[in-house]
C-alpha cells in the first residue's frame, strides 16, 4: 500500500473504534437492494418497500443484535448502535423503521419488561414476526412527557388494565409502525390503581389483529405525508377503554401485585419515570450516530463532486478552476468535514460508555452507578442535539455546494436532507435536550455548594470550576497536562497548540456555566420563571459549549492513542481545523470575556483559512477514510 | 377599528408599498383551488395539476401582467414581480412554472426579441397557448454562462441557424417546462457566423410538435424527482444540428443581416452578453420576492402555533407555559420576523427601481443610465442572495419551532422548505451573486482611484469612503444626518438610536470594503488568483454587509415616511430588533475592529432579548400585518 493508502486506512481504523470488525463486516453485507430506497415513489410504495427490507434484515439476523443472548440475541448492546450508524449510509426510512421495531419497541420490551415479556415476545420481535410501535408522544405532549394524558387504570375485578385516551390531545401521534404495520404497541400511560396515580408506565397493547384490522376500542390514524422518511408509516392511536391483562404492564420498575397493590423499588413517580426513560437512552445514541453517518455521506458526495467540477477561468488561463480550490468552497465543506471527524469520535466514546453501563451485567449486589448514568444521559442528550444539527447544516451546505445537481434526487442529498430534518426533533427536541444538559450541570453545581450564600460562592467559583468539574469532564490526566501547560500563555501559543485549543474550549464552557449558575442562584419562589427564562439563551449556550468541550476531549483522547506518523499528522490538522472553527464561531464570546485579543481573534480566522488550504489536497482521502460502502453512494456526481 | 387593528392595517399598508391596490386585489383573487398544491401526490399528478392551474391563471389574464400594452399586456413591469410575491403565498411549484412561462420565456421574447417576435408570439405566450422554456444552464456550466458550449452557427446558404450540442456537458439541464409541456425554447448558444464567435445569444427553437413529440434533432430528457418543486417539469435538451430560420434570433442586441454579416450596437461579446442578461434582472427580483413571501408564511404559521401551544409547567403552577413565552422560542422566531419586515421593504425599493429603469419607456434620444442599471443589478443580485438564504433559514427555524407537527406535510412548512431550497441556487448561485456584488463595488473603487499607489490610497481611504460611497448608497440626506449625529458618541448612544444603528451598518460595510480593496490592490498578473482566492471570505463578507446596509437603509426610509403613532412605534421596535440582531450576529467583527466595547457588545445581546420580550405580545399582530390570504394558510396548527 502507498503511504497515502496506509494513512487513509489508519484514519478509518481510528473512526471505526471499538466495533471495527462489525463495521467492516457491515460494509460488505449492506447490499443496495435492501439498504437503499427509491426517491419519488408514492408513499404507499415506499412503505411497502421498507417493510419488505425490514423483513429481509430480520431474515439475516440483524434484528437480533443487542438483545439478550439468553433469548437468541447476538453481539452486544453497543453493537446495535454501531449497526444503526452503518445502516444510516443507506435509506434513512429503513433505518428509522428498523430503529422503531428493534430499538424502541423491542428495546422497551427488553429493558422495561421482565422475563414473562421476554419469553413471550422477544423471539417474535427479533424475527419481525411481531411488528410493534413505541407509543409515547401525544398530540398535546411531545417534550413534557411526564404530563401524558393517556391512562391505564387497574380494574381489580378482572385484573386488567383499561387503556383510555380521555381527551383529543391525548391521541398518540407521529408513532412509527402505527399507520400500516404494527400489531402491538408499547403504550405510555399514567398508571392508576384505586385513586392513586403512579406516573407514566409502559404497557403492551395489541392494536391490530393478524389480518391487520384495528382491534376493538383502538382507533388508528395515518399521519400521511411528511417532509421526509416516506417509508415510515407514522400514525396515531386512540384508545377507548381497551382492556389488557395486568401482566402486559412492563414491570421492571413498578408492578401491580395479584392483590392489586402497586409496588416499586423507586420512590416518587417522577424519579421512577425518568429511571425508565434512562434505560432507553440508546435511542438517542442511535439518532446521533445515524445523523452523523448521513453528514459523512453528504460530505463524501460533495467533496467528490467539488474535486471534479470546474467553473470560471483563472486569470490569464483558459482552464476553469476546480471548485474545491476556491476558499469559499473549502470553507463550506472542510470545517464541517473536520467537525464530522470530531463528532464521530465523541459518538464512539458514548457508545462505549453505553456498553459499559447498559451492555454488561452488573455484578450481583452492586448498585447502579447513578452519577455515571446521569452523566451518560446528559452526554448522550447533548451529543444528539449537536450532531443532528450538524447533520442538517452539513447536508444543506453540501446540497448548495453541488448547485442544481445537489437538488436532483438522483444525487442522494435531497432525500437525506429531508429525512434527517426530524432527527432534530424526535427522541427529544434539541432545544429541550440542551436544557436537560444544562440542568444536569447546574444540579451538580447546586449540590456542590449547598447553602453557601452568593458572596461566598463568587469567591469559590473559580477554584471549584477549575478543580472540581474540570477534572471530572477531562477523562485523562494527559489532556489536563496539555491544558495546564498552555495556561497563562494564551497569547503566545501557536494556533495548533492542542493544549491552548483545549483550554479555550474549557474556559468557554466553565465560565459560561459559572456565570449562569450565579444568575440562577438569585431565583426565589416568585421570580423563578422570569429569571430562568431571561437567562435561557445563556443556559443553552452553557449546554452547547459543555458538549463542544466533551467532543473536543474525546477527539483529543483518540489522537493521543494514535501512533506517530503521517496519519496522526493529518488527523492533527483535522482536529485543529475543528477546534479553530469552533473558536472562530464563538470568537465574539472569547473577545467579550477577554480570552482572545482582537489581533489573536483575527489570527484564528487566518488559521482556519490556512488549514482549509492545507487540507484541500487531502479532502478526498479524508472522505475515503469514512469507508462508506461504494455501492451505497449511487449519486452520479460522486462517481470518480 | 380598534387601535390594534389600525396599527396592523398601517403596517400592512407600509409593507404593501407602491402596488398596494394590486396586492389587495390578489388577496381576494387567489383562490385555493388554483393556488395550492397537494403534497405527496406523485410527480406526474403534480405536474398535471400545475399545468392545469397555469392555464387557469392565463385564462384570468394573469399572464398579461408586465407585457407591453401594445401587444395586449396589462399593468406595469414591476407589478409582475409583485404578483410573483403574492402567488408565492400559494404553491411554489405553480409560482415557478408561471415564472418560467411568463417571466423567463415570455420575458426573454419581450426583452431580447424585437417586433417580429412580439407580433408572432407574445399573445400566445400571455395566454399560455404557447408554452416555452428558458434554456440557459448546461450540465457543464451553471454559473459561468459565458462559457456555454451550445452553438448556433449561421448557414449562409439557407439563411438558417444550426443549433448544436457539441459535447455531453453542453446538454441543457434543469430547464423548467422542458420535460413535459414546453413547445418552444429560448436557447442560449454561442452565435457563430463564418469563423467568428459573437458570444452567447438567445434563439427561439421549437422543441415539440403540437402533439407533444420532440422535433427532429431535439433530444428531450427528464430531470426526474427533485428535492422540491415537484410540479415543475425540469428536463434536458440536446440539439443535433437543428435548423431554425435566422429570424428566430432574438435580435434586440445583435443581429445577422440578410448579407450574413453580424451587427450589434454593443462592442465586445462579453459586454453584449451581460447587457442582455441585465435586461433579464427581473427574474432575480421575483425569486427574492417569492422567497420572502414563503418566509412570511412560515412565520405566520409558526407564530400562530407558538402562541397556542403549551409545554412544561411554570414553577409553582399546574398550567403549562405557552411556548412563545420562552425566550428561546422568541429568539427563534422574532428576529427572523423583524428581518422579514426589513427585507420586504428593501424588496419594495428594488421593485420600484426596476419599474423606473425597465418599466418606463426612455424618452427618445435619452441614453440608458448605465451606472443606475449596474447598481440595480448589483442590488438585486445581493438582495436575492440574502433573502433566499433568509427564507431557507427561517422556514427551517419555523419547522423546528413547530416540532413534529412542523414535519407533517399538512402543516405546509415541509413543502415550502423543500421548494425554496433551490431558490438559493437558481437565477444565480448565491455565493456567485455575492461575488458579483463585491466585484461591482470594487470596480467603483478602482475607477475612483485610478493610478494612485497603495500608500497614497491608504491615506485617502477613510475620506473617500466616508464622502464618496456612503452618500451614494444612502438615498436620503435625512438618514445621513441621523448617522452623522450618532458618530463619535457610539458608546453613549441608546441601543434604539436609529442613527447609531445605521452608523454601525455603515462602518461595517465601508471598512470591510475598504480593507478588501487594499488587499486586492496588491494583485499582480502572477498572483491574482491566489490573492483573490485567499481573500474570498473577506470579499463575500464585504458584499453581504453592503447588502445588509442597503436593507437597513430601505427600512429606515420606509420608517421615515410613516406618520407618528402606535404603528410607527411598533415598527420602530421591529426595526431595532432587525438592526440589533444583525449587529449581534457580527459582534465579533465589531469587537475586532474596535467598533464595540466588550461591555457594549454584551448590551447588544441584552437589548435583543429585551426587544424579543417587548414584541412578544405583538407577534400575532406582526404576522397579521403580512395579510396573507387566510384561505392559503391551511395548516391545522395555524388555525386560531
CSV table of N, CA and C in Angstrom, one decimal, chain B residues 336-425:
chain,number,residue,atom,x,y,z
B,336,UNK,N,-36.1,36.8,13.2
B,336,UNK,CA,-36.4,36.5,11.8
B,336,UNK,C,-37.6,37.2,11.2
B,337,UNK,N,-38.6,37.4,12.1
B,337,UNK,CA,-39.8,38.2,11.8
B,337,UNK,C,-39.4,39.6,11.5
B,338,UNK,N,-38.5,40.1,12.3
B,338,UNK,CA,-38.1,41.5,12.1
B,338,UNK,C,-37.3,41.6,10.8
B,339,UNK,N,-36.4,40.6,10.5
B,339,UNK,CA,-35.7,40.7,9.3
B,339,UNK,C,-36.6,40.6,8.1
B,340,UNK,N,-37.7,39.8,8.2
B,340,UNK,CA,-38.6,39.7,7.1
B,340,UNK,C,-39.2,41.1,6.8
B,341,UNK,N,-39.5,41.8,7.8
B,341,UNK,CA,-40.0,43.2,7.6
B,341,UNK,C,-39.0,44.0,6.8
B,342,UNK,N,-37.8,44.0,7.3
B,342,UNK,CA,-36.7,44.8,6.7
B,342,UNK,C,-36.5,44.4,5.2
B,343,UNK,N,-36.4,43.1,5.0
B,343,UNK,CA,-36.2,42.6,3.6
B,343,UNK,C,-37.3,43.0,2.7
B,344,UNK,N,-38.5,42.9,3.3
B,344,UNK,CA,-39.7,43.2,2.5
B,344,UNK,C,-39.7,44.7,2.0
B,345,UNK,N,-39.2,45.5,2.8
B,345,UNK,CA,-39.1,47.0,2.4
B,345,UNK,C,-38.0,47.2,1.4
B,346,UNK,N,-36.9,46.4,1.6
B,346,UNK,CA,-35.8,46.5,0.6
B,346,UNK,C,-36.3,46.0,-0.8
B,347,UNK,N,-37.1,44.9,-0.7
B,347,UNK,CA,-37.6,44.3,-1.9
B,347,UNK,C,-38.5,45.3,-2.6
B,348,UNK,N,-39.4,46.0,-1.9
B,348,UNK,CA,-40.2,47.0,-2.5
B,348,UNK,C,-39.3,48.1,-3.2
B,349,UNK,N,-38.3,48.5,-2.5
B,349,UNK,CA,-37.4,49.5,-3.1
B,349,UNK,C,-36.8,49.0,-4.4
B,350,UNK,N,-36.3,47.8,-4.5
B,350,UNK,CA,-35.7,47.4,-5.8
B,350,UNK,C,-36.8,47.2,-6.8
B,351,UNK,N,-38.0,46.8,-6.4
B,351,UNK,CA,-39.0,46.6,-7.4
B,351,UNK,C,-39.4,48.0,-8.0
B,352,UNK,N,-39.5,49.0,-7.2
B,352,UNK,CA,-39.8,50.3,-7.7
B,352,UNK,C,-38.7,50.8,-8.6
B,353,UNK,N,-37.5,50.5,-8.2
B,353,UNK,CA,-36.3,50.9,-9.1
B,353,UNK,C,-36.3,50.2,-10.4
B,354,UNK,N,-36.7,48.9,-10.4
B,354,UNK,CA,-36.8,48.2,-11.6
B,354,UNK,C,-37.9,48.8,-12.5
B,355,UNK,N,-39.0,49.2,-11.9
B,355,UNK,CA,-40.0,49.8,-12.7
B,355,UNK,C,-39.5,51.1,-13.3
B,356,UNK,N,-38.8,51.9,-12.5
B,356,UNK,CA,-38.3,53.2,-13.1
B,356,UNK,C,-37.4,52.9,-14.3
B,357,UNK,N,-36.5,52.0,-14.1
B,357,UNK,CA,-35.4,51.8,-15.1
B,357,UNK,C,-35.9,50.9,-16.3
B,358,UNK,N,-36.7,49.9,-16.0
B,358,UNK,CA,-37.1,49.0,-17.1
B,358,UNK,C,-38.6,49.1,-17.5
B,359,UNK,N,-39.4,49.7,-16.6
B,359,UNK,CA,-40.8,49.6,-16.9
B,359,UNK,C,-41.4,50.9,-17.5
B,360,UNK,N,-40.5,51.8,-17.6
B,360,UNK,CA,-40.9,53.1,-18.2
B,360,UNK,C,-40.1,53.4,-19.5
B,361,UNK,N,-40.8,53.7,-20.5
B,361,UNK,CA,-40.1,53.9,-21.8
B,361,UNK,C,-39.1,55.1,-21.6
B,362,UNK,N,-37.9,54.9,-22.1
B,362,UNK,CA,-36.9,56.0,-22.0
B,362,UNK,C,-37.3,57.1,-23.1
B,363,UNK,N,-37.3,58.4,-22.7
B,363,UNK,CA,-37.6,59.4,-23.7
B,363,UNK,C,-36.7,59.3,-24.8
B,364,UNK,N,-37.2,59.5,-26.0
B,364,UNK,CA,-36.4,59.5,-27.3
B,364,UNK,C,-35.1,60.1,-27.1
B,365,UNK,N,-34.1,59.4,-27.5
B,365,UNK,CA,-32.7,60.0,-27.5
B,365,UNK,C,-32.0,60.0,-26.2
B,366,UNK,N,-32.7,59.6,-25.1
B,366,UNK,CA,-32.0,59.6,-23.8
B,366,UNK,C,-31.3,58.3,-23.7
B,367,UNK,N,-30.0,58.4,-23.4
B,367,UNK,CA,-29.2,57.2,-23.2
B,367,UNK,C,-29.6,56.4,-22.0
B,368,UNK,N,-29.4,55.1,-22.0
B,368,UNK,CA,-29.6,54.3,-20.8
B,368,UNK,C,-28.6,54.8,-19.7
B,369,UNK,N,-29.1,54.8,-18.5
B,369,UNK,CA,-28.2,55.2,-17.4
B,369,UNK,C,-27.5,54.0,-16.9
B,370,UNK,N,-26.2,53.8,-17.5
B,370,UNK,CA,-25.5,52.6,-17.2
B,370,UNK,C,-25.1,52.4,-15.8
B,371,UNK,N,-24.8,53.5,-15.1
B,371,UNK,CA,-24.4,53.3,-13.7
B,371,UNK,C,-25.7,52.9,-12.9
B,372,UNK,N,-26.8,53.5,-13.2
B,372,UNK,CA,-28.0,53.1,-12.4
B,372,UNK,C,-28.4,51.6,-12.7
B,373,UNK,N,-28.2,51.2,-14.0
B,373,UNK,CA,-28.5,49.8,-14.3
B,373,UNK,C,-27.6,48.9,-13.6
B,374,UNK,N,-26.3,49.2,-13.5
B,374,UNK,CA,-25.3,48.4,-12.9
B,374,UNK,C,-25.6,48.3,-11.4
B,375,UNK,N,-26.0,49.4,-10.8
B,375,UNK,CA,-26.4,49.4,-9.4
B,375,UNK,C,-27.6,48.6,-9.1
B,376,UNK,N,-28.5,48.7,-10.0
B,376,UNK,CA,-29.8,47.9,-9.8
B,376,UNK,C,-29.4,46.4,-9.9
B,377,UNK,N,-28.6,46.0,-10.9
B,377,UNK,CA,-28.2,44.6,-11.0
B,377,UNK,C,-27.5,44.1,-9.7
B,378,UNK,N,-26.7,44.9,-9.2
B,378,UNK,CA,-25.9,44.5,-8.0
B,378,UNK,C,-26.8,44.4,-6.8
B,379,UNK,N,-27.7,45.4,-6.7
B,379,UNK,CA,-28.6,45.4,-5.5
B,379,UNK,C,-29.5,44.2,-5.6
B,380,UNK,N,-30.0,43.9,-6.8
B,380,UNK,CA,-30.9,42.8,-7.0
B,380,UNK,C,-30.2,41.5,-6.7
B,381,UNK,N,-29.0,41.3,-7.2
B,381,UNK,CA,-28.2,40.1,-7.0
B,381,UNK,C,-28.0,39.8,-5.5
B,382,UNK,N,-27.6,40.9,-4.8
B,382,UNK,CA,-27.3,40.7,-3.4
B,382,UNK,C,-28.5,40.5,-2.6
B,383,UNK,N,-29.6,41.2,-2.9
B,383,UNK,CA,-30.8,41.0,-2.2
B,383,UNK,C,-31.4,39.6,-2.4
B,384,UNK,N,-31.3,39.2,-3.6
B,384,UNK,CA,-31.7,37.8,-3.9
B,384,UNK,C,-31.0,36.8,-3.0
B,385,UNK,N,-29.7,36.9,-2.9
B,385,UNK,CA,-28.9,36.0,-2.1
B,385,UNK,C,-29.3,36.1,-0.7
B,386,UNK,N,-29.4,37.3,-0.1
B,386,UNK,CA,-29.7,37.5,1.3
B,386,UNK,C,-31.1,37.0,1.6
B,387,UNK,N,-32.0,37.3,0.7
B,387,UNK,CA,-33.4,36.9,1.0
B,387,UNK,C,-33.7,35.4,0.9
B,388,UNK,N,-33.1,34.8,-0.1
B,388,UNK,CA,-33.3,33.4,-0.3
B,388,UNK,C,-32.7,32.6,0.9
B,389,UNK,N,-31.5,33.0,1.3
B,389,UNK,CA,-30.9,32.3,2.5
B,389,UNK,C,-31.8,32.6,3.7
B,390,UNK,N,-32.3,33.8,3.9
B,390,UNK,CA,-33.1,34.1,5.0
B,390,UNK,C,-34.4,33.2,5.0
B,391,UNK,N,-34.9,33.0,3.8
B,391,UNK,CA,-36.2,32.2,3.7
B,391,UNK,C,-35.9,30.8,4.1
B,392,UNK,N,-34.8,30.2,3.6
B,392,UNK,CA,-34.4,28.9,3.9
B,392,UNK,C,-34.2,28.7,5.4
B,393,UNK,N,-33.5,29.6,6.0
B,393,UNK,CA,-33.2,29.6,7.4
B,393,UNK,C,-34.4,29.8,8.2
B,394,UNK,N,-35.3,30.6,7.8
B,394,UNK,CA,-36.5,31.0,8.6
B,394,UNK,C,-37.5,29.8,8.5
B,395,UNK,N,-37.7,29.3,7.3
B,395,UNK,CA,-38.7,28.2,7.2
B,395,UNK,C,-38.2,27.0,8.1
B,396,UNK,N,-36.9,26.8,8.0
B,396,UNK,CA,-36.3,25.7,8.8
B,396,UNK,C,-36.5,25.9,10.3
B,397,UNK,N,-36.2,27.2,10.8
B,397,UNK,CA,-36.4,27.5,12.2
B,397,UNK,C,-37.9,27.3,12.6
B,398,UNK,N,-38.8,27.7,11.7
B,398,UNK,CA,-40.2,27.6,11.9
B,398,UNK,C,-40.6,26.1,12.0
B,399,UNK,N,-40.0,25.3,11.1
B,399,UNK,CA,-40.3,23.9,11.2
B,399,UNK,C,-39.9,23.3,12.5
B,400,UNK,N,-38.7,23.7,13.0
B,400,UNK,CA,-38.2,23.1,14.2
B,400,UNK,C,-39.1,23.7,15.4
B,401,UNK,N,-39.4,24.9,15.3
B,401,UNK,CA,-40.2,25.6,16.4
B,401,UNK,C,-41.6,24.9,16.5
B,402,UNK,N,-42.0,24.2,15.4
B,402,UNK,CA,-43.3,23.6,15.5
B,402,UNK,C,-43.2,22.1,15.8
B,403,UNK,N,-42.0,21.6,16.1
B,403,UNK,CA,-41.7,20.3,16.5
B,403,UNK,C,-42.2,19.3,15.4
B,404,UNK,N,-42.7,18.1,15.9
B,404,UNK,CA,-43.1,17.1,15.0
B,404,UNK,C,-44.2,17.6,14.1
B,405,UNK,N,-45.1,18.4,14.6
B,405,UNK,CA,-46.2,19.0,13.7
B,405,UNK,C,-45.6,19.7,12.5
B,406,UNK,N,-44.5,20.4,12.7
B,406,UNK,CA,-43.9,21.1,11.6
B,406,UNK,C,-43.4,20.2,10.5
B,407,UNK,N,-43.2,18.9,10.8
B,407,UNK,CA,-42.7,18.0,9.9
B,407,UNK,C,-43.8,17.3,9.0
B,408,UNK,N,-45.0,17.5,9.5
B,408,UNK,CA,-46.1,16.9,8.7
B,408,UNK,C,-46.5,17.8,7.5
B,409,UNK,N,-46.7,17.2,6.4
B,409,UNK,CA,-47.0,17.9,5.2
B,409,UNK,C,-48.2,18.8,5.3
B,410,UNK,N,-49.2,18.4,6.1
B,410,UNK,CA,-50.5,19.2,6.2
B,410,UNK,C,-50.2,20.5,6.8
B,411,UNK,N,-49.1,20.7,7.5
B,411,UNK,CA,-48.8,22.0,8.1
B,411,UNK,C,-48.0,22.9,7.2
B,412,UNK,N,-47.8,22.5,6.0
B,412,UNK,CA,-47.3,23.4,4.9
B,412,UNK,C,-45.9,23.8,4.9
B,413,UNK,N,-45.2,23.6,6.1
B,413,UNK,CA,-43.8,24.1,6.1
B,413,UNK,C,-42.9,23.2,5.3
B,414,UNK,N,-43.2,21.9,5.3
B,414,UNK,CA,-42.3,20.9,4.7
B,414,UNK,C,-42.1,21.2,3.2
B,415,UNK,N,-43.2,21.4,2.5
B,415,UNK,CA,-43.1,21.6,1.1
B,415,UNK,C,-42.5,22.9,0.8
B,416,UNK,N,-42.8,23.9,1.5
B,416,UNK,CA,-42.2,25.3,1.3
B,416,UNK,C,-40.7,25.2,1.5
B,417,UNK,N,-40.3,24.5,2.5
B,417,UNK,CA,-38.8,24.3,2.8
B,417,UNK,C,-38.1,23.6,1.7
B,418,UNK,N,-38.7,22.6,1.2
B,418,UNK,CA,-38.1,21.8,0.1
B,418,UNK,C,-38.1,22.6,-1.2
B,419,UNK,N,-39.2,23.4,-1.4
B,419,UNK,CA,-39.3,24.1,-2.7
B,419,UNK,C,-38.2,25.3,-2.7
B,420,UNK,N,-38.2,26.0,-1.6
B,420,UNK,CA,-37.4,27.3,-1.5
B,420,UNK,C,-35.9,27.0,-1.6
B,421,UNK,N,-35.5,25.8,-1.2
B,421,UNK,CA,-34.1,25.3,-1.1
B,421,UNK,C,-33.4,25.8,-2.4
B,422,UNK,N,-33.9,25.5,-3.6
B,422,UNK,CA,-33.2,25.7,-4.8
B,422,UNK,C,-33.2,27.2,-5.2
B,423,UNK,N,-34.0,28.0,-4.5
B,423,UNK,CA,-34.0,29.4,-4.8
B,423,UNK,C,-32.6,30.0,-4.5
B,424,UNK,N,-31.9,29.3,-3.6
B,424,UNK,CA,-30.5,29.8,-3.3
B,424,UNK,C,-29.5,29.5,-4.5
B,425,UNK,N,-30.0,28.7,-5.4
B,425,UNK,CA,-29.1,28.3,-6.5
B,425,UNK,C,-29.6,28.8,-7.8
